[in-house]
Short mmCIF file of C-alpha atoms in Angstrom, two decimals:
data_model
loop_
_atom_site.label_atom_id
_atom_site.label_comp_id
_atom_site.label_asym_id
_atom_site.label_seq_id
_atom_site.Cartn_x
_atom_site.Cartn_y
_atom_site.Cartn_z
CA MET J 1 -2.57 -201.07 -15.40
CA ALA J 2 -0.19 -202.59 -13.08
CA LEU J 3 1.24 -204.46 -16.20
CA ALA J 4 1.51 -201.32 -18.15
CA ILE J 5 3.15 -199.50 -15.03
CA HIS J 6 5.75 -202.04 -14.85
CA TRP J 7 6.09 -202.51 -18.81
CA LEU J 8 6.43 -198.57 -19.02
CA ASN J 9 8.91 -198.17 -16.04
CA PRO J 10 7.98 -194.30 -15.39
CA PRO J 11 9.64 -192.40 -13.05
CA ALA J 12 8.87 -192.99 -9.21
CA ALA J 13 7.10 -189.51 -9.09
CA LEU J 14 4.46 -190.63 -11.75
CA ARG J 15 4.00 -194.05 -10.48
CA GLY J 16 1.79 -192.53 -7.63
CA GLY J 17 -0.23 -190.91 -10.22
CA PHE J 18 -0.90 -194.26 -12.33
CA ALA J 19 -1.40 -196.12 -9.21
CA LEU J 20 -4.39 -193.78 -8.34
CA VAL J 21 -5.50 -193.90 -11.89
CA ALA J 22 -5.83 -197.54 -11.47
CA GLY J 23 -7.32 -197.50 -8.00
CA THR J 24 -10.08 -195.21 -9.48
CA VAL J 25 -10.76 -197.33 -12.50
CA PHE J 26 -11.29 -200.48 -10.14
CA LEU J 27 -13.45 -198.49 -7.80
CA LEU J 28 -15.73 -197.60 -10.73
CA ALA J 29 -15.89 -200.88 -12.02
CA GLY J 30 -16.77 -202.32 -8.58
CA TYR J 31 -19.39 -199.56 -8.29
CA THR J 32 -20.97 -200.61 -11.88
CA ALA J 33 -20.81 -204.28 -10.59
CA VAL J 34 -22.94 -203.86 -7.16
CA ARG J 35 -25.11 -200.63 -8.46
CA ALA J 36 -27.65 -202.78 -10.15
CA PRO J 37 -28.36 -205.41 -7.30
CA THR J 38 -28.18 -202.51 -4.69
CA LEU J 39 -31.08 -200.90 -6.80
CA ARG J 40 -32.93 -204.53 -6.88
CA GLY J 41 -32.49 -204.95 -3.07
CA ARG J 42 -33.81 -201.30 -2.18
CA ALA J 43 -37.07 -202.25 -4.31
CA MET J 44 -37.43 -205.40 -2.78
CA ARG J 45 -37.17 -204.08 0.80
CA GLN J 46 -39.01 -200.78 0.16
CA TYR J 47 -41.94 -202.01 -2.17
CA LEU J 48 -42.19 -205.90 -1.78
CA THR J 49 -43.98 -207.76 1.36
CA ASP J 50 -45.88 -210.42 -0.46
CA PRO J 51 -43.74 -213.43 -1.11
CA ARG J 52 -45.41 -214.11 -4.36
CA ASP J 53 -44.58 -210.61 -5.62
CA ARG J 54 -40.80 -211.01 -4.50
CA THR J 55 -40.45 -214.32 -6.49
CA GLU J 56 -42.19 -212.67 -9.70
CA PHE J 57 -39.50 -209.76 -9.22
CA GLU J 58 -36.65 -212.36 -8.79
CA ALA J 59 -37.67 -214.12 -12.16
CA ALA J 60 -37.71 -210.76 -13.84
CA ALA J 61 -34.37 -209.71 -12.39
CA ALA J 62 -32.66 -212.91 -13.50
CA ASN J 63 -34.13 -212.41 -16.76
CA ALA J 64 -32.57 -208.57 -16.92
CA ASP J 65 -29.17 -210.34 -15.99
CA ARG J 66 -29.61 -212.68 -19.01
CA ILE J 67 -30.29 -209.94 -21.16
CA ARG J 68 -27.12 -207.88 -20.00
CA LEU J 69 -24.81 -210.60 -19.93
CA THR J 70 -26.04 -211.49 -23.77
CA TRP J 71 -25.59 -207.80 -24.83
CA PRO J 72 -21.79 -208.08 -25.73
CA ALA J 73 -22.36 -210.82 -28.03
CA LEU J 74 -24.18 -208.93 -30.28
CA GLU J 75 -21.22 -206.95 -31.00
CA ARG J 76 -21.32 -203.82 -33.00
CA LEU J 77 -24.97 -204.34 -33.88
CA ALA J 78 -25.93 -203.77 -30.35
CA SER J 79 -27.47 -200.37 -29.59
CA PRO J 80 -26.88 -198.88 -27.22
CA ALA J 81 -23.61 -200.62 -26.11
CA ASP J 82 -24.95 -200.83 -22.83
CA PRO J 83 -28.60 -201.57 -21.73
CA THR J 84 -28.11 -201.52 -18.04
CA ARG J 85 -29.88 -198.36 -17.52
CA THR J 86 -33.12 -199.00 -19.31
CA LEU J 87 -33.48 -202.81 -17.77
CA GLU J 88 -32.78 -201.19 -14.39
CA ARG J 89 -35.45 -198.72 -15.23
CA ALA J 90 -37.85 -201.46 -16.19
CA LEU J 91 -37.21 -203.28 -13.03
CA TRP J 92 -38.07 -200.55 -10.91
CA ASP J 93 -41.29 -199.90 -12.65
CA LEU J 94 -42.25 -203.28 -12.24
CA ALA J 95 -41.22 -203.43 -8.72
CA GLN J 96 -43.72 -200.23 -8.06
CA ALA J 97 -46.36 -202.29 -9.97
CA LEU J 98 -45.92 -205.27 -7.92
CA ALA J 99 -46.25 -203.25 -4.78
CA GLU J 100 -49.34 -201.67 -5.97
CA ARG J 101 -51.08 -204.89 -6.49
CA GLY J 102 -49.68 -206.02 -3.03
CA GLU J 103 -51.25 -203.01 -1.80
CA LEU J 104 -54.63 -203.64 -3.68
CA ARG J 105 -54.68 -207.29 -2.53
CA ALA J 106 -54.74 -206.40 1.12
CA ALA J 107 -57.15 -203.76 0.93
CA ASP J 108 -59.52 -206.46 -1.04
CA ARG J 109 -59.09 -208.89 1.67
CA ASP J 110 -59.72 -206.25 4.25
CA LEU J 111 -63.29 -205.04 2.49
CA ARG J 112 -64.32 -208.88 2.02
CA ALA J 113 -64.11 -209.41 5.69
CA SER J 114 -66.21 -206.23 6.23
CA VAL J 115 -68.62 -207.59 4.26
CA GLY J 116 -68.84 -210.48 6.34
CA ASP J 117 -68.85 -208.56 9.86
CA PRO J 118 -72.49 -207.55 11.21
CA ILE J 119 -72.35 -204.12 9.91
CA GLY J 120 -76.14 -204.18 8.77
CA ALA J 121 -77.41 -203.40 5.25
CA GLY J 122 -77.20 -199.52 5.46
CA SER J 123 -75.03 -196.92 3.88
CA LEU J 124 -72.04 -198.49 5.60
CA PHE J 125 -72.39 -201.85 3.58
CA SER J 126 -73.10 -199.92 0.48
CA ALA J 127 -69.72 -198.05 1.07
CA VAL J 128 -67.60 -201.07 1.78
CA THR J 129 -69.25 -202.90 -1.57
CA ASP J 130 -68.64 -199.84 -3.58
CA ARG J 131 -65.29 -199.54 -2.49
CA GLN J 132 -64.76 -203.31 -3.08
CA ALA J 133 -66.02 -202.99 -6.57
CA GLU J 134 -63.42 -200.12 -7.06
CA ILE J 135 -60.35 -201.92 -5.71
CA ALA J 136 -61.28 -205.23 -7.82
CA GLN J 137 -61.43 -203.11 -10.96
CA ARG J 138 -57.91 -201.49 -10.31
CA LEU J 139 -56.58 -205.05 -9.19
CA VAL J 140 -57.19 -206.20 -12.61
CA ALA J 141 -55.51 -203.16 -14.67
CA VAL J 142 -52.50 -203.25 -12.40
CA ASP J 143 -52.36 -207.28 -12.68
CA ALA J 144 -52.23 -206.90 -16.22
CA GLU J 145 -49.46 -204.13 -15.81
CA VAL J 146 -47.35 -206.47 -14.01
CA ARG J 147 -47.79 -209.28 -16.55
CA ARG J 148 -47.00 -206.72 -19.40
CA ARG J 149 -43.92 -205.47 -17.73
CA ALA J 150 -42.65 -208.86 -16.76
CA GLY J 151 -43.65 -210.46 -19.94
CA GLN J 152 -41.36 -207.84 -21.96
CA LEU J 153 -38.37 -208.79 -19.99
CA ARG J 154 -38.84 -212.47 -20.34
CA ARG J 155 -39.40 -212.42 -23.96
CA LEU J 156 -36.62 -210.17 -24.47
CA ALA J 157 -34.25 -212.57 -22.35
CA GLY J 158 -35.87 -215.80 -24.15
CA LEU J 159 -34.50 -214.12 -27.39
CA CYS J 160 -31.11 -213.52 -26.17
CA GLN J 161 -30.88 -217.34 -25.06
CA ASP J 162 -32.03 -218.39 -28.23
CA PHE J 163 -29.43 -216.19 -29.80
CA LEU J 164 -26.98 -217.69 -27.51
CA ASP J 165 -27.91 -220.84 -28.55
CA HIS J 166 -27.93 -220.74 -31.97
CA ARG J 167 -24.50 -219.06 -31.88
CA ALA J 168 -23.15 -221.86 -29.80
CA ALA J 169 -24.77 -224.12 -32.37
CA GLN J 170 -22.89 -222.47 -35.06
CA SER J 171 -19.61 -222.84 -33.51
CA ARG J 172 -19.90 -226.10 -32.93
CA ALA J 173 -21.11 -226.79 -36.60
CA ARG J 174 -18.11 -224.61 -37.59
CA ILE J 175 -15.67 -226.96 -35.78
CA ARG J 176 -17.00 -230.08 -37.19
CA VAL J 177 -17.35 -228.87 -40.45
CA THR J 178 -13.52 -227.69 -40.32
CA ALA J 179 -12.58 -230.97 -38.98
CA ALA J 180 -14.43 -232.82 -41.82
CA GLU J 181 -12.94 -230.63 -44.52
CA ALA J 182 -9.42 -231.03 -42.87
CA LEU J 183 -9.97 -234.49 -43.43
CA LEU J 184 -11.16 -234.13 -47.03
CA GLY J 185 -8.35 -231.88 -47.33
CA SER J 186 -10.51 -228.99 -48.74
CA LEU J 187 -10.80 -226.00 -46.02
CA ARG J 188 -13.49 -223.47 -47.00
CA SER J 189 -15.55 -220.92 -45.08
CA ARG J 190 -19.00 -220.03 -44.98
CA PRO J 191 -20.99 -217.24 -44.31
CA GLU J 192 -24.13 -217.38 -41.72
CA PRO J 193 -26.44 -214.34 -42.59
CA GLU J 194 -28.94 -215.93 -40.27
CA LEU J 195 -26.97 -214.70 -37.49
CA VAL J 196 -27.14 -211.22 -38.18
CA GLU J 197 -31.06 -211.60 -38.41
CA ARG J 198 -31.10 -213.08 -34.83
CA THR J 199 -29.51 -209.95 -33.65
CA GLU J 200 -32.00 -207.81 -35.30
CA VAL J 201 -34.84 -209.68 -33.77
CA VAL J 202 -33.15 -209.04 -30.12
CA LEU J 203 -32.60 -205.52 -30.54
CA ALA J 204 -36.31 -205.00 -32.03
CA ALA J 205 -37.45 -206.67 -28.74
CA TYR J 206 -34.99 -204.26 -26.88
CA ARG J 207 -36.19 -201.13 -28.70
CA GLU J 208 -39.79 -201.92 -27.53
CA LEU J 209 -38.82 -202.01 -24.09
CA ALA J 210 -36.50 -198.99 -24.31
CA ASP J 211 -39.06 -196.64 -26.33
CA GLU J 212 -41.03 -196.49 -22.67
CA TYR J 213 -37.96 -194.45 -21.16
CA GLU J 214 -37.19 -192.12 -24.26
#
């Protein structure tokens, strides 16, 4: 923007307006860049107290970053153009599931401790064991939900990485083929339709994730 102002050389009265627009664009870009980590930090502080849950969430966040960084490489086939909203919602829901799992684990530990306490074998003991069974059942369900949500991000990130690896390998191959053909004196170009197919695989996995939020 500064180069454009210099090149256009507008009147002094307009330069301030251009500068204001440039500053606004810069601030918006900065806000977009820091908004996602801020949401993640809030999720970490508010919900996740167990180090195991924090580690799992950070791994999922790293997968979301890999997806977001890969997305522009999909070019015109990418839909939507920006997956950030869906990815951040997926991370937020994962954080809530992880938090619930942590609370259930703590309740299960407390109930197990009460089973070992000298509380007798009456109605209180029955209440403790009944609640323990309910907590254990809910814990199994929430643990499966955590694995499912984290697995979606991990699978999509893996497909994105495969796409980037394949594209990089093709780029290297094109360079080597061009060098060989130049040596042979016969330059030719070859289409690579399989890259489009790999793009579709990535987008299909993203749509599976995004369907939950539409």
